[in-house]
């Protein structure tokens, strides 16, 4: 299995909702990442987990809450989002913290 | 600090013509360099990477890139464009920061259009 699987592929949520994005990989990678990508822009790093511990938080608002329950799974919990948070959210993984990521196909999030 | 500049936000080529997408980087330490391709509503797929081995790097789908330290460039080429190459292409640099963690810096992307 050489894939990073993200679910759901599309999500529409209201500003008062709570939802979660899920990312899973079975390549034995020990580093996992969340990126946010706005239309026609490059991906922007949000969080990095290394060996299930949060390694980097790029000053992301607290309405985004990451969680890494085990080495194969990464969640992003969403609460009280704003319309400007609408974007493609990409998960990635790598063998360790050295570069060379495998990206998932993303979750297209729309906040209404 | 590392940075990446992609010259040309849009590039159009005819089918069968040479593809050349430009990337210049800035890095105070030896960098890792990458090219990724993104199709609409998809994630990023790694095309190729430079990790200080051979300066000419061959990737998937017939793409290759040459690392030129003197020019701080890592341009992506393909001898003959195919319609399926139409996509967004991102160049990225990664180097170890003071915290010991590698971080990607992406360029702003180049949208490749292939004309029939």
Short mmCIF file of C-alpha atoms in Angstrom, two decimals:
data_model
loop_
_atom_site.label_atom_id
_atom_site.label_comp_id
_atom_site.label_asym_id
_atom_site.label_seq_id
_atom_site.Cartn_x
_atom_site.Cartn_y
_atom_site.Cartn_z
CA UNK A 1 0.00 0.00 0.00
CA UNK A 2 1.70 3.19 -1.18
CA UNK A 3 -1.16 5.59 -0.65
CA UNK A 4 -2.33 8.24 1.73
CA UNK A 5 -6.12 8.02 2.02
CA UNK A 6 -8.17 11.05 3.00
CA UNK A 7 -11.84 11.06 3.91
CA UNK A 8 -14.21 12.58 3.16
CA UNK A 9 -13.34 13.87 -0.32
CA UNK A 10 -15.82 16.72 -0.02
CA UNK A 11 -17.28 18.39 3.07
CA UNK A 12 -19.74 21.24 3.45
CA UNK A 13 -20.18 22.57 6.98
CA UNK A 14 -21.83 25.45 8.71
CA UNK A 15 -19.92 27.90 10.87
CA UNK A 16 -21.34 26.37 14.06
CA UNK A 17 -20.66 22.75 13.12
CA UNK A 18 -18.01 20.39 14.39
CA UNK A 19 -16.50 18.02 11.86
CA UNK A 20 -13.34 15.98 11.41
CA UNK A 21 -11.06 15.16 8.51
CA UNK A 22 -9.33 11.81 8.48
CA UNK A 23 -6.02 10.73 6.98
CA UNK A 24 -4.63 7.20 6.93
CA UNK A 25 -1.45 5.59 5.64
CA UNK A 26 -0.06 2.08 5.94
CA UNK A 27 3.44 2.65 4.59
CA UNK A 28 5.06 2.68 8.01
CA UNK A 29 5.76 6.40 7.73
CA UNK A 30 6.43 8.07 11.07
CA UNK A 31 5.88 11.70 10.03
CA UNK A 32 2.50 13.07 8.98
CA UNK A 33 1.46 16.53 7.86
CA UNK A 34 -1.56 18.73 7.30
CA UNK A 35 -1.47 21.33 4.54
CA UNK A 36 -4.06 23.91 3.49
CA UNK A 37 -4.32 24.94 -0.14
CA UNK A 38 -6.41 27.84 -1.37
CA UNK A 39 -7.40 28.04 -5.02
CA UNK A 40 -4.54 28.85 -7.39
CA UNK A 41 -2.04 28.93 -4.50
CA UNK A 42 0.66 26.54 -3.28
CA UNK A 43 0.03 24.37 -0.23
CA UNK A 44 0.72 25.95 3.15
CA UNK A 45 1.97 23.87 6.05
CA UNK A 46 -0.32 23.70 9.08
CA UNK A 47 0.93 20.90 11.35
CA UNK A 48 3.66 18.27 11.50
CA UNK A 49 3.53 15.12 13.59
CA UNK A 50 6.61 13.03 14.19
CA UNK A 51 6.28 9.69 15.96
CA UNK A 52 2.73 10.66 16.96
CA UNK A 53 3.85 13.86 18.68
CA UNK A 54 3.11 17.34 17.42
CA UNK A 55 6.37 18.71 16.06
CA UNK A 56 5.30 21.88 14.27
CA UNK A 57 2.25 24.11 14.56
CA UNK A 58 2.49 26.93 12.05
CA UNK A 59 0.49 29.33 14.23
CA UNK A 60 -2.77 27.79 13.11
CA UNK A 61 -5.96 29.13 14.76
CA UNK A 62 -7.33 26.97 17.56
CA UNK A 63 -10.50 26.24 15.58
CA UNK A 64 -8.28 23.65 13.86
CA UNK A 65 -7.25 20.87 16.22
CA UNK A 66 -5.00 18.04 15.02
CA UNK A 67 -4.82 14.61 16.54
CA UNK A 68 -2.59 11.62 15.87
CA UNK A 69 -4.11 8.58 17.63
CA UNK A 70 -1.54 6.15 16.22
CA UNK A 71 1.24 5.99 13.67
CA UNK A 72 -1.15 5.31 10.76
CA UNK A 73 -3.87 7.83 11.46
CA UNK A 74 -4.06 11.61 11.52
CA UNK A 75 -7.21 13.62 12.19
CA UNK A 76 -8.02 17.29 11.87
CA UNK A 77 -10.91 18.41 14.05
CA UNK A 78 -12.79 21.47 12.88
CA UNK A 79 -14.96 23.74 14.99
CA UNK A 80 -16.47 27.17 14.44
CA UNK A 81 -14.78 27.68 11.09
CA UNK A 82 -15.09 30.77 8.95
CA UNK A 83 -15.94 30.95 5.24
CA UNK A 84 -12.32 31.94 4.53
CA UNK A 85 -11.28 28.51 5.83
CA UNK A 86 -12.79 26.97 2.72
CA UNK A 87 -9.93 25.24 0.92
CA UNK A 88 -8.42 21.93 -0.11
CA UNK A 89 -6.91 20.24 2.94
CA UNK A 90 -4.06 17.91 2.10
CA UNK A 91 -2.51 15.26 4.26
CA UNK A 92 0.97 13.92 3.59
CA UNK A 93 3.33 11.43 5.13
CA UNK A 94 7.03 10.66 4.96
CA UNK A 95 9.29 7.97 6.30
CA UNK A 96 10.79 10.35 8.81
CA UNK A 97 11.17 14.10 8.95
CA UNK A 98 13.34 14.16 5.85
CA UNK A 99 11.59 15.47 2.75
CA UNK A 100 9.96 13.33 0.12
CA UNK A 101 6.30 13.30 0.97
CA UNK A 102 3.44 11.19 -0.27
CA UNK A 103 0.33 13.34 -0.50
CA UNK A 104 -3.27 12.28 -0.24
CA UNK A 105 -5.84 13.53 -2.74
CA UNK A 106 -7.28 15.97 -0.26
CA UNK A 107 -10.59 17.00 1.29
CA UNK A 108 -12.37 19.87 -0.41
CA UNK A 109 -13.91 21.85 2.48
CA UNK A 110 -16.59 24.48 2.02
CA UNK A 111 -17.71 26.53 5.01
CA UNK A 112 -21.11 28.16 4.62
CA UNK B 1 16.22 31.16 4.62
CA UNK B 2 15.04 29.11 1.69
CA UNK B 3 12.85 30.33 -1.14
CA UNK B 4 11.66 29.21 -4.54
CA UNK B 5 10.77 31.26 -7.60
CA UNK B 6 8.87 29.78 -10.50
CA UNK B 7 9.06 31.96 -13.59
CA UNK B 8 5.83 32.03 -15.53
CA UNK B 9 2.54 31.33 -13.81
CA UNK B 10 1.14 30.03 -17.12
CA UNK B 11 2.99 28.17 -19.86
CA UNK B 12 1.43 26.95 -23.13
CA UNK B 13 3.05 24.46 -25.47
CA UNK B 14 1.86 22.54 -28.48
CA UNK B 15 1.41 18.80 -28.24
CA UNK B 16 4.74 17.17 -29.10
CA UNK B 17 6.78 20.27 -28.27
CA UNK B 18 9.41 20.65 -25.58
CA UNK B 19 8.17 21.44 -22.09
CA UNK B 20 10.36 23.75 -19.99
CA UNK B 21 9.20 24.91 -16.58
CA UNK B 22 11.59 27.15 -14.70
CA UNK B 23 12.50 27.03 -11.03
CA UNK B 24 15.15 29.00 -9.17
CA UNK B 25 15.87 28.47 -5.53
CA UNK B 26 17.63 30.21 -2.71
CA UNK B 27 19.12 28.22 0.12
CA UNK B 28 21.92 28.82 2.57
CA UNK B 29 22.45 25.09 3.02
CA UNK B 30 22.51 22.23 0.52
CA UNK B 31 18.89 21.84 -0.50
CA UNK B 32 16.61 19.04 -1.40
CA UNK B 33 14.61 20.03 -4.48
CA UNK B 34 11.36 18.62 -5.79
CA UNK B 35 8.86 18.93 -8.57
CA UNK B 36 5.26 18.02 -7.93
CA UNK B 37 2.30 17.88 -10.32
CA UNK B 38 -1.29 18.56 -9.33
CA UNK B 39 -4.28 17.72 -11.47
CA UNK B 40 -7.60 19.48 -10.78
CA UNK B 41 -9.12 18.55 -7.44
CA UNK B 42 -6.30 16.16 -6.72
CA UNK B 43 -3.40 16.02 -4.29
CA UNK B 44 0.21 16.54 -5.25
CA UNK B 45 2.11 13.79 -7.00
CA UNK B 46 5.89 13.66 -6.79
CA UNK B 47 7.50 13.89 -10.24
CA UNK B 48 11.13 13.83 -9.19
CA UNK B 49 13.53 14.90 -6.47
CA UNK B 50 17.12 16.00 -6.12
CA UNK B 51 18.90 14.89 -2.95
CA UNK B 52 22.56 15.71 -3.74
CA UNK B 53 23.27 12.64 -5.82
CA UNK B 54 23.22 12.92 -9.64
CA UNK B 55 22.58 16.44 -10.91
CA UNK B 56 20.37 15.19 -13.74
CA UNK B 57 17.30 13.65 -12.20
CA UNK B 58 14.85 11.51 -14.12
CA UNK B 59 11.29 11.30 -12.93
CA UNK B 60 8.00 9.80 -13.88
CA UNK B 61 6.04 10.39 -17.09
CA UNK B 62 9.18 11.29 -19.06
CA UNK B 63 10.08 14.37 -17.02
CA UNK B 64 13.57 15.24 -15.92
CA UNK B 65 15.29 18.13 -14.17
CA UNK B 66 18.86 19.32 -13.88
CA UNK B 67 20.31 20.77 -10.71
CA UNK B 68 22.65 23.67 -11.56
CA UNK B 69 24.27 25.04 -8.44
CA UNK B 70 26.00 27.90 -10.27
CA UNK B 71 22.65 29.12 -11.57
CA UNK B 72 20.64 28.06 -8.47
CA UNK B 73 18.19 26.46 -10.86
CA UNK B 74 16.23 23.24 -11.08
CA UNK B 75 14.25 23.52 -14.31
CA UNK B 76 11.82 20.78 -15.34
CA UNK B 77 11.81 19.50 -18.90
CA UNK B 78 10.06 16.95 -21.05
CA UNK B 79 11.05 16.42 -24.70
CA UNK B 80 7.54 15.97 -26.06
CA UNK B 81 4.38 17.30 -24.42
CA UNK B 82 1.28 15.17 -24.20
CA UNK B 83 -2.24 16.38 -23.64
CA UNK B 84 -2.29 14.55 -20.31
CA UNK B 85 0.57 16.75 -19.05
CA UNK B 86 -1.80 19.69 -18.66
CA UNK B 87 -1.77 20.42 -14.92
CA UNK B 88 -0.31 22.66 -12.22
CA UNK B 89 3.35 22.12 -11.45
CA UNK B 90 5.01 23.11 -8.18
CA UNK B 91 8.70 23.35 -7.46
CA UNK B 92 9.69 22.97 -3.81
CA UNK B 93 12.85 23.32 -1.77
CA UNK B 94 13.46 21.74 1.57
CA UNK B 95 16.32 22.18 3.94
CA UNK B 96 16.98 21.48 7.56
CA UNK B 97 16.09 24.39 9.80
CA UNK B 98 17.63 25.38 13.11
CA UNK B 99 15.10 23.19 14.92
CA UNK B 100 16.35 20.17 13.02
CA UNK B 101 13.11 19.76 11.12
CA UNK B 102 12.85 19.86 7.34
CA UNK B 103 10.19 22.09 5.87
CA UNK B 104 9.00 22.44 2.32
CA UNK B 105 8.87 25.84 0.69
CA UNK B 106 6.70 25.70 -2.41
CA UNK B 107 6.87 27.95 -5.42
CA UNK B 108 3.73 29.68 -6.58
CA UNK B 109 3.11 27.11 -9.29
CA UNK B 110 3.05 27.03 -13.08
CA UNK B 111 -0.06 26.00 -14.95
CA UNK B 112 0.87 24.06 -18.06
CA UNK B 113 -1.52 24.13 -20.98
CA UNK B 114 -1.01 21.74 -23.90
CA UNK B 115 -2.46 22.81 -27.22
CA UNK B 116 -3.66 20.26 -29.75
#
